[in-house]
Coordinates of C-alpha atoms in Angstrom, one line a residue:
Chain A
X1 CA 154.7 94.4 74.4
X2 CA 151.7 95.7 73.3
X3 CA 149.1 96.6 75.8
X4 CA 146.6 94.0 75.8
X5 CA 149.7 91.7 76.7
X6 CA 150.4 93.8 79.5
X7 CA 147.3 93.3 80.4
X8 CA 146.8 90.0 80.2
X9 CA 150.3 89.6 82.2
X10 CA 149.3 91.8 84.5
X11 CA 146.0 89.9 85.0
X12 CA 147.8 86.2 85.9
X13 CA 150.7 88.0 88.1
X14 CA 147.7 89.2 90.3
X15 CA 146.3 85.9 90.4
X16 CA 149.7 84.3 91.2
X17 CA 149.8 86.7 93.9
X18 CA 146.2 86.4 95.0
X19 CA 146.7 82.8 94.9
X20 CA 150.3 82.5 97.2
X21 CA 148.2 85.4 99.6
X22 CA 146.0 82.5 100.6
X23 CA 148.0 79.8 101.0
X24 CA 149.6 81.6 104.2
X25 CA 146.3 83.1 105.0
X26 CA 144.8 79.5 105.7
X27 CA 147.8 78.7 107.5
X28 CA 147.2 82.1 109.9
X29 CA 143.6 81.2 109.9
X30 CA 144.5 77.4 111.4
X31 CA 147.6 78.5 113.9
X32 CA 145.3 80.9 115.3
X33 CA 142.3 79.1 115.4
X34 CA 144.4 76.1 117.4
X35 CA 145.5 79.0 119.9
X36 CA 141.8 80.5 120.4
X37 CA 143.1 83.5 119.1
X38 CA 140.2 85.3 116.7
X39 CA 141.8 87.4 114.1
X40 CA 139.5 90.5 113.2
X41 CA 140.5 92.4 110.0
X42 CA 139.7 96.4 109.6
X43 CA 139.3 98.0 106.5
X44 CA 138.2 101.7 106.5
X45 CA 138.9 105.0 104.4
X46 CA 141.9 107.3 105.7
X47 CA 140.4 108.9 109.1
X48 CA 137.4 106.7 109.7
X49 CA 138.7 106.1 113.1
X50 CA 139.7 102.8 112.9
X51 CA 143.0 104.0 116.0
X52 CA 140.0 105.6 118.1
X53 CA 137.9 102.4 118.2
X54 CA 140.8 99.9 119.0
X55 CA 141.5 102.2 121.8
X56 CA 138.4 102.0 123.1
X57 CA 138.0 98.4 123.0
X58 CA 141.0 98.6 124.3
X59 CA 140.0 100.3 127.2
X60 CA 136.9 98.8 127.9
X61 CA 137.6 95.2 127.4
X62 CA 140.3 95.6 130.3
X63 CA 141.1 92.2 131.7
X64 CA 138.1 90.3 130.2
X65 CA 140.2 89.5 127.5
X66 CA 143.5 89.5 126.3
X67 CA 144.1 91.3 122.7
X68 CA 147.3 92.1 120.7
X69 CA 146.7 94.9 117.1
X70 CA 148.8 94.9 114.0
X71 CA 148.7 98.5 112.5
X72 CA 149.8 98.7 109.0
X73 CA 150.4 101.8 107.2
X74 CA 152.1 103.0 104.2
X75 CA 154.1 105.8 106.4
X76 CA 154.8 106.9 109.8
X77 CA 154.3 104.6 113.2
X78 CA 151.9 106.8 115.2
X79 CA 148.9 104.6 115.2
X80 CA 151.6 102.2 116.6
X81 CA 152.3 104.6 119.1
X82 CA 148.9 105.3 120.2
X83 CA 147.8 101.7 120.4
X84 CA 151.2 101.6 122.5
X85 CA 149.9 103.6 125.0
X86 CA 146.7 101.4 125.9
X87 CA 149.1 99.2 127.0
X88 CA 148.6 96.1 124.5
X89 CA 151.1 94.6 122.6
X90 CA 151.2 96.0 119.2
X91 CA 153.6 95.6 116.0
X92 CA 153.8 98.0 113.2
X93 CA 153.8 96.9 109.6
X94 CA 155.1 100.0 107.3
X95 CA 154.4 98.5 103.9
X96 CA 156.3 102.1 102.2
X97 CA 154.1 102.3 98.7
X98 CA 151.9 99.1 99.0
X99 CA 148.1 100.1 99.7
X100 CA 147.3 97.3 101.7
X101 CA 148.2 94.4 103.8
X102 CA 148.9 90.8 102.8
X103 CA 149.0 87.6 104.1
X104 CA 152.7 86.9 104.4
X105 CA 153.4 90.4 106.2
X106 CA 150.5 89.8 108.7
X107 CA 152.4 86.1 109.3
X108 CA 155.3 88.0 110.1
X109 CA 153.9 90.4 112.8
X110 CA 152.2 87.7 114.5
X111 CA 155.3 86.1 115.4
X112 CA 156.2 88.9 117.2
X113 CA 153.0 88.8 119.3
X114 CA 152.7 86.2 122.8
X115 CA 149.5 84.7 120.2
X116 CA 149.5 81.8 122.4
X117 CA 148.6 84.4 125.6
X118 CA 146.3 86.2 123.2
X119 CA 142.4 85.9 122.9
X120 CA 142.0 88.4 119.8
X121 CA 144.2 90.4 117.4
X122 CA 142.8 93.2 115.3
X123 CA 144.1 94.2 112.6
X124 CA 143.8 97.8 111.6
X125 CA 144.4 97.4 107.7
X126 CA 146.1 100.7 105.8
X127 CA 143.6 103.0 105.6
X128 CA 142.0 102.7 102.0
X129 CA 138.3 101.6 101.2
X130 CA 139.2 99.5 97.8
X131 CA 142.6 97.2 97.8
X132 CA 142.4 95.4 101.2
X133 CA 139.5 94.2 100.3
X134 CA 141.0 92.0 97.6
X135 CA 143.6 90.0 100.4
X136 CA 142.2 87.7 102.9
X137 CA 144.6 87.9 106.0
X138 CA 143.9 84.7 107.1
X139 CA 141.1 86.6 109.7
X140 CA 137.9 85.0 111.5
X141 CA 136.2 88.0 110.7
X142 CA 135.7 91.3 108.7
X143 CA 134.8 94.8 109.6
X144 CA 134.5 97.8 107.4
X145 CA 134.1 101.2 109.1
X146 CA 132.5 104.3 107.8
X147 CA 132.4 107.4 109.3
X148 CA 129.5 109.8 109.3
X149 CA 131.3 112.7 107.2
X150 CA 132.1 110.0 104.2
X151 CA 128.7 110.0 103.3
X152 CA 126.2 107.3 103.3
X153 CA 126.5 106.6 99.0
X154 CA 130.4 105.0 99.8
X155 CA 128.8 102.0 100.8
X156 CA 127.6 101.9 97.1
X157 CA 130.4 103.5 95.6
X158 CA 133.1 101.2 97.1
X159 CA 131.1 97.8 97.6
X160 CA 133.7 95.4 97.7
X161 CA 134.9 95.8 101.2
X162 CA 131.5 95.7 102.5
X163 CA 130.2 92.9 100.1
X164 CA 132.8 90.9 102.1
X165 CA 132.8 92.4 106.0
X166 CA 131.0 90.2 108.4
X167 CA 129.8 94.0 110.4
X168 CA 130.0 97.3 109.4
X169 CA 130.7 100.1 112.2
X170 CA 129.1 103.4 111.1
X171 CA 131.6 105.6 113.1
X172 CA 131.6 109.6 114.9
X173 CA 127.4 108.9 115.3
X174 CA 128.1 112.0 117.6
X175 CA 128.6 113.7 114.6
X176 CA 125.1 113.1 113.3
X177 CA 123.6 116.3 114.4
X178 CA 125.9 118.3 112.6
X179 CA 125.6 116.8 109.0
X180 CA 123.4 115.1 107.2
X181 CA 123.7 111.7 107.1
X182 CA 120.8 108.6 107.3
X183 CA 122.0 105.7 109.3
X184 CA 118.9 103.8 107.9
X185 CA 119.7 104.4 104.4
X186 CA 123.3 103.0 105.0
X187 CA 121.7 100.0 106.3
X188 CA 119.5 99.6 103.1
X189 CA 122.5 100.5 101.2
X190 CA 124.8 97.7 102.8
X191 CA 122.2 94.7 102.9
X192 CA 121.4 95.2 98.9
X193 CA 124.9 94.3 98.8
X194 CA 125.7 91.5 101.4
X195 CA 122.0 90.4 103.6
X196 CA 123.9 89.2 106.3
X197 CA 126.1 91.9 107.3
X198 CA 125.9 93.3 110.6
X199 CA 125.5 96.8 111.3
X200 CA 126.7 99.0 114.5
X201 CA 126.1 102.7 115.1
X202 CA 129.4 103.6 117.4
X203 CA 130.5 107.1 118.6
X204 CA 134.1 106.0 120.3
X205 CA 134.0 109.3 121.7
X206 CA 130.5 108.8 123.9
X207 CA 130.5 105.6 124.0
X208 CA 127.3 105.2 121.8
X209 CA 127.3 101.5 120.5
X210 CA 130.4 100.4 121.9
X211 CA 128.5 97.7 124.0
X212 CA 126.7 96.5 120.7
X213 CA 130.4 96.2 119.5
X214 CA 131.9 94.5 122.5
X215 CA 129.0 91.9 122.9
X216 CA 129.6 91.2 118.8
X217 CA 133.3 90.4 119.4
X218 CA 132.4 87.9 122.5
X219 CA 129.9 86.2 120.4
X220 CA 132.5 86.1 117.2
X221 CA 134.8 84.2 119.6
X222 CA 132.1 81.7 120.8
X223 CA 131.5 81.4 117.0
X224 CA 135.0 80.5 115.9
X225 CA 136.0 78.2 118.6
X226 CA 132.6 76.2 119.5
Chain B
X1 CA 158.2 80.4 91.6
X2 CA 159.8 81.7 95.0
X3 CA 158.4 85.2 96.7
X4 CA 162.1 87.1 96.0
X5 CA 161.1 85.9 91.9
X6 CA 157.5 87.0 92.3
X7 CA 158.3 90.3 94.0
X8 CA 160.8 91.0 91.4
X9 CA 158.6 90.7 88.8
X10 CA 156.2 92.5 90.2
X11 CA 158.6 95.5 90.6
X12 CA 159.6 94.8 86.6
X13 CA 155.5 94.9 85.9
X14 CA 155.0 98.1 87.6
X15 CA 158.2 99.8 86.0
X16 CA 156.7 99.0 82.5
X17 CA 153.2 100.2 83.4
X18 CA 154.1 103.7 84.8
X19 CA 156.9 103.7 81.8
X20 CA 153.9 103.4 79.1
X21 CA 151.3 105.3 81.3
X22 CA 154.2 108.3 81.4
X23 CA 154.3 108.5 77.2
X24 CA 150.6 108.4 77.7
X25 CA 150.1 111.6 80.3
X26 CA 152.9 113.3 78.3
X27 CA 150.9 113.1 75.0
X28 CA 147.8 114.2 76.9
X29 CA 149.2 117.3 78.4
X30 CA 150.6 118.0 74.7
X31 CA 147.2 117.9 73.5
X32 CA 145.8 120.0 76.2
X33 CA 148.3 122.9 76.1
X34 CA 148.0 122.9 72.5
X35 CA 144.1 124.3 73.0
X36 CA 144.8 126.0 76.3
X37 CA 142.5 123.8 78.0
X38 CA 144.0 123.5 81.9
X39 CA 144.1 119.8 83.6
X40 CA 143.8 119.4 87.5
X41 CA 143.6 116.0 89.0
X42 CA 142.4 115.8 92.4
X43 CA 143.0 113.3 94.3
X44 CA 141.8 112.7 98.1
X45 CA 140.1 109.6 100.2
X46 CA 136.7 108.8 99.7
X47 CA 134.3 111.9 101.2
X48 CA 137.0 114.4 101.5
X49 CA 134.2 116.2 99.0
X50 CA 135.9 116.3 95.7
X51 CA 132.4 116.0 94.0
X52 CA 131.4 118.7 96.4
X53 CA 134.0 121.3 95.7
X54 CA 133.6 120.4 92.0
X55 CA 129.9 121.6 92.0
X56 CA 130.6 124.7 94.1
X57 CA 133.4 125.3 91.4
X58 CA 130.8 124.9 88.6
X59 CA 128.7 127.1 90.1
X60 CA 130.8 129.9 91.1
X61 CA 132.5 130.0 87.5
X62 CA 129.6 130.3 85.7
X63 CA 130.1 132.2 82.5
X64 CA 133.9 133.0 83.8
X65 CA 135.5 129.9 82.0
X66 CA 133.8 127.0 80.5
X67 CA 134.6 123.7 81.8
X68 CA 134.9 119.9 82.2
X69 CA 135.0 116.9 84.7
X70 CA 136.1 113.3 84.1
X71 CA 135.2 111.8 87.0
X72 CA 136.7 108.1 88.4
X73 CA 134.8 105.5 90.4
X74 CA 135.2 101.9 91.3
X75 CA 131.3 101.7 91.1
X76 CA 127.9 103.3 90.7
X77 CA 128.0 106.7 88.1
X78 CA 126.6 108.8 91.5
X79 CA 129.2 111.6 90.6
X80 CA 128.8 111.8 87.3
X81 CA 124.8 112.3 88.0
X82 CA 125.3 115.4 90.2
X83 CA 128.0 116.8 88.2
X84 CA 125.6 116.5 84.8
X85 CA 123.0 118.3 86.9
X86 CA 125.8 121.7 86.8
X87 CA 125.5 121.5 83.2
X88 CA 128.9 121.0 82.2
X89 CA 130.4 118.5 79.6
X90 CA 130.9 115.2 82.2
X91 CA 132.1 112.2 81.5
X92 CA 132.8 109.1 84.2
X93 CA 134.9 106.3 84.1
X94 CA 134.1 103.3 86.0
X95 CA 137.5 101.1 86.5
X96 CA 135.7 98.1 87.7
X97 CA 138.6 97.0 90.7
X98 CA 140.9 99.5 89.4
X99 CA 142.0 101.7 92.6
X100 CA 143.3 105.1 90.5
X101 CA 142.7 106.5 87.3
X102 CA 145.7 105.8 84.4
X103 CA 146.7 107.7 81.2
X104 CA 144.9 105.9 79.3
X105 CA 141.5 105.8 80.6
X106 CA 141.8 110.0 80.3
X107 CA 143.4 110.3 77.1
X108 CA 139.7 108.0 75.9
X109 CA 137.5 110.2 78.4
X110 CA 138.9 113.0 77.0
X111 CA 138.1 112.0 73.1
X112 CA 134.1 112.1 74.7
X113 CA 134.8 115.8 75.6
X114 CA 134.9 119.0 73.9
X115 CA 138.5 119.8 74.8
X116 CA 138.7 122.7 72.3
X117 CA 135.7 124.6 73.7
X118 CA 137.0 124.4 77.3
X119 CA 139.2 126.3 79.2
X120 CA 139.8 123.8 82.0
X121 CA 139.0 120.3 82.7
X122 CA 139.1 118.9 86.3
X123 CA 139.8 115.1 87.0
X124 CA 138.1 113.7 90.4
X125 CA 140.1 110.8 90.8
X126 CA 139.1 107.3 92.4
X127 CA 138.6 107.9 96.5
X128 CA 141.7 106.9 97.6
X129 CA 145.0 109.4 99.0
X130 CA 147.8 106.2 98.2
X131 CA 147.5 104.8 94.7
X132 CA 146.3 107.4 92.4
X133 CA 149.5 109.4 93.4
X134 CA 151.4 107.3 91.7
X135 CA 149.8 107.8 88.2
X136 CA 150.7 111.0 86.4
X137 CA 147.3 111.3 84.3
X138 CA 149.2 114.4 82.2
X139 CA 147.9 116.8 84.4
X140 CA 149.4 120.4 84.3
X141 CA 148.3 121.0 88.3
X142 CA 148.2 118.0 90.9
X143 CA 145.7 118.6 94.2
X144 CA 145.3 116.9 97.3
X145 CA 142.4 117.4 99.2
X146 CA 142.3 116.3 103.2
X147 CA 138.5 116.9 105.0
X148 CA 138.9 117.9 108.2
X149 CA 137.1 115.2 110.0
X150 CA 139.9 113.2 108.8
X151 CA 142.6 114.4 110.8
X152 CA 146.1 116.4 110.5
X153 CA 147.9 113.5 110.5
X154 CA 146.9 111.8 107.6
X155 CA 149.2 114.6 105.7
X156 CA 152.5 112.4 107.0
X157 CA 150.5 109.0 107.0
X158 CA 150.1 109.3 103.2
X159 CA 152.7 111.1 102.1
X160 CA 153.0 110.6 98.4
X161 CA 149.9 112.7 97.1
X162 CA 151.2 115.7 99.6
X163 CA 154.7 115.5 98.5
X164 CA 153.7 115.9 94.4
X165 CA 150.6 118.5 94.6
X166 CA 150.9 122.0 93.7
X167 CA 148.0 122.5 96.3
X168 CA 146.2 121.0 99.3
X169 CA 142.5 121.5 99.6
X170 CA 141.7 121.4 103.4
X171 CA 137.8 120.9 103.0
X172 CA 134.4 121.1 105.2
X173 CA 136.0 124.2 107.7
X174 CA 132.6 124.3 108.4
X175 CA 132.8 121.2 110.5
X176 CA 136.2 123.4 112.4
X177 CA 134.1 124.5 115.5
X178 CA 132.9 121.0 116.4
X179 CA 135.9 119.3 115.9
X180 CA 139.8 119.2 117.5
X181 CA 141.2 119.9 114.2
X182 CA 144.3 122.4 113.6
X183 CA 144.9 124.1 110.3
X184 CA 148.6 125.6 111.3
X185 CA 149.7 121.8 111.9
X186 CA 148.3 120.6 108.7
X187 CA 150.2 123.3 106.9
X188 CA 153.2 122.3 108.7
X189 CA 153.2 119.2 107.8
X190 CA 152.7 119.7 104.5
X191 CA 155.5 122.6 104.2
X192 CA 157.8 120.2 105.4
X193 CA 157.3 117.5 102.8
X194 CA 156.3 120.0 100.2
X195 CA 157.6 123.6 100.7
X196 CA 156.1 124.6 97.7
X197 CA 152.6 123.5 98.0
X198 CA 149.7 125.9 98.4
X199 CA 147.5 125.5 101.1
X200 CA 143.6 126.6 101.2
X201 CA 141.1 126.0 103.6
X202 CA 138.0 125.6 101.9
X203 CA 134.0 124.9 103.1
X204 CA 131.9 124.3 100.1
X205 CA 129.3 124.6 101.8
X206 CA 129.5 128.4 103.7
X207 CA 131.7 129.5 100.8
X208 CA 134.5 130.5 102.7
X209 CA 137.8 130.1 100.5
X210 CA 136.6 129.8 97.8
X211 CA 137.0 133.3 96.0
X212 CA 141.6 131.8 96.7
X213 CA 140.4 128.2 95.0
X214 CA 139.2 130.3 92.1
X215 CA 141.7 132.6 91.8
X216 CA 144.4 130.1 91.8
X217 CA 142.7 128.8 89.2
X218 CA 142.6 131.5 87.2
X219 CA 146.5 131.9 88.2
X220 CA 147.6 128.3 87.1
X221 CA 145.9 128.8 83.9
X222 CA 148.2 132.1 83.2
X223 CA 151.2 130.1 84.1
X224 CA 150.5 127.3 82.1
X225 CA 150.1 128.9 78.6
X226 CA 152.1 132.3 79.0

């Protein structure tokens, strides 16, 4: 085969693939939209702290509201186990080589959630900035994190992900006074790419933001289920 | 065409492409060794500081050895800008949705450079610690850099581009007094899916490690063409 066929074969497998991906993501999207259940999707580099901010919320949503996680991850279940912990039911998707999560294994996990007794589910996506980006889970909404030691030009340098988030979540702000990073350049940075993207400045570890973030999920639901 | 069918050919799709990107990288590192010119590919997530280390490299090389950078991005030629500013040969690839440099796009990069002149040329692959590690780009050295504001435990999270490097790069040390990071855990992790591996801590930015980075480089490039 020479290697503009592979190419081109290559090229309609993905589409075959992108195309079966959301079929079951519209059905996700409609069984949890009949339950009330909003479906958050997070995509973030390796380490942005996507683990440190679902514990928080966690934490500080308490009994307001009743949320479930799906932690995918191409090795090892100790996000699982640390979501665990917060005492929320969790299920662990270990997808061995695959870079992201699809459709058909988020279906899966859900049915091992109470959904019904659910009001959100996050999803905390395997930590890589490009490929989840390309596979709709079937969510309500999208977040992309970025942490302050990334570096304010990967909003530029990896735009799909945030081209397609409904917020991004600049994460570690309590680093900011060690390094130098420009939260308002990020912003500049993310709206050239997608106007109507919402931006929050969190530090999971002060608590800096996290209101901003919890208010945003109450109105999301409001949003999904008016 | 059920999901078994379409996962199976998936898996037949992916055997073909590392098959022909493996006569590729073969043919590259052929090439390479023929004019002594050492290959490093390093791979790490977005902001670990490849681009970083790759300027401090420049710099503190000077006169020593004469070298080059190919440089991978999904978007924007931001790399390639500060790289060209060390004055040394650079050229970048942009792979459009492509998550990891192949063969191929080197083996083309590398007709842009002048290989015979140079004594090494480095490889900053695309930001990402899962795909690239499955593409052997011909390289005679593999490294993985992990920044510490990532996290020890992204060592056994993403196992693959730990388990075939010669060396880990732990980068920004600098950031080691405001953060709970701990080298000795790092390099037990890595030990135990690589014995082998080399292990440097390394801050760019105060210089410290650097002097081993550059001496193993001068040490790989004795092994390589004794």
């Amino acid at each position: 085969m020479s290697q503009q066929d592979r190419q081109l074969k290559q090229v309609l497998m993905l589409e075959n693939l992108l195309h079966a991906n959301e079929l079951i993501a519209k059905r996700i999207n409609e069984r949890l939209s009949r339950s009330k259940t909003l479906l958050i999707n997070m995509i973030s580099s390796p380490g942005s702290g996507k683990t440190t901010l679902l514990e928080a919320t966690a934490k500080a949503l308490g009994e307001e509201m009743h949320i479930g996680v799906i932690v995918g991850d191409v090795a090892t279940q100790r996000d699982y186990e640390r979501l665990k912990t917060c005492d929320i039911p969790a299920v662990q998707i270990v997808t061995g080589s695959e870079c992201h999560l699809e459709a058909a294994m988020v279906e899966q996990a859900l049915n091992q959630l109470p959904v019904d007794e659910l009001d959100a589910v996050f999803i905390e996506n395997v930590g890589n900035l490009i490929c989840p980006a390309e596979f709709n889970l079937g969510e309500h909404f999208r977040v992309t994190l970025l942490s302050v030691p990334e570096g304010e030009d990967k909003v530029l340098k990896y735009p799909h992900a945030f081209r397609t988030s409904d917020a991004l979540i600049v994460t570690k702000v309590d680093l900011l006074k060690h390094l130098n990073f420009d939260v308002g350049l990020v912003k500049d940075y993310a709206k050239s790419l997608n106007p109507n993207i919402h931006i929050i400045a969190v530090s999971a570890f002060t608590g800096e933001g996290m209101s901003e973030w919890l208010e945003m999920i109450r109105m999301w639901r409001k949003e999904a289920f008016r």
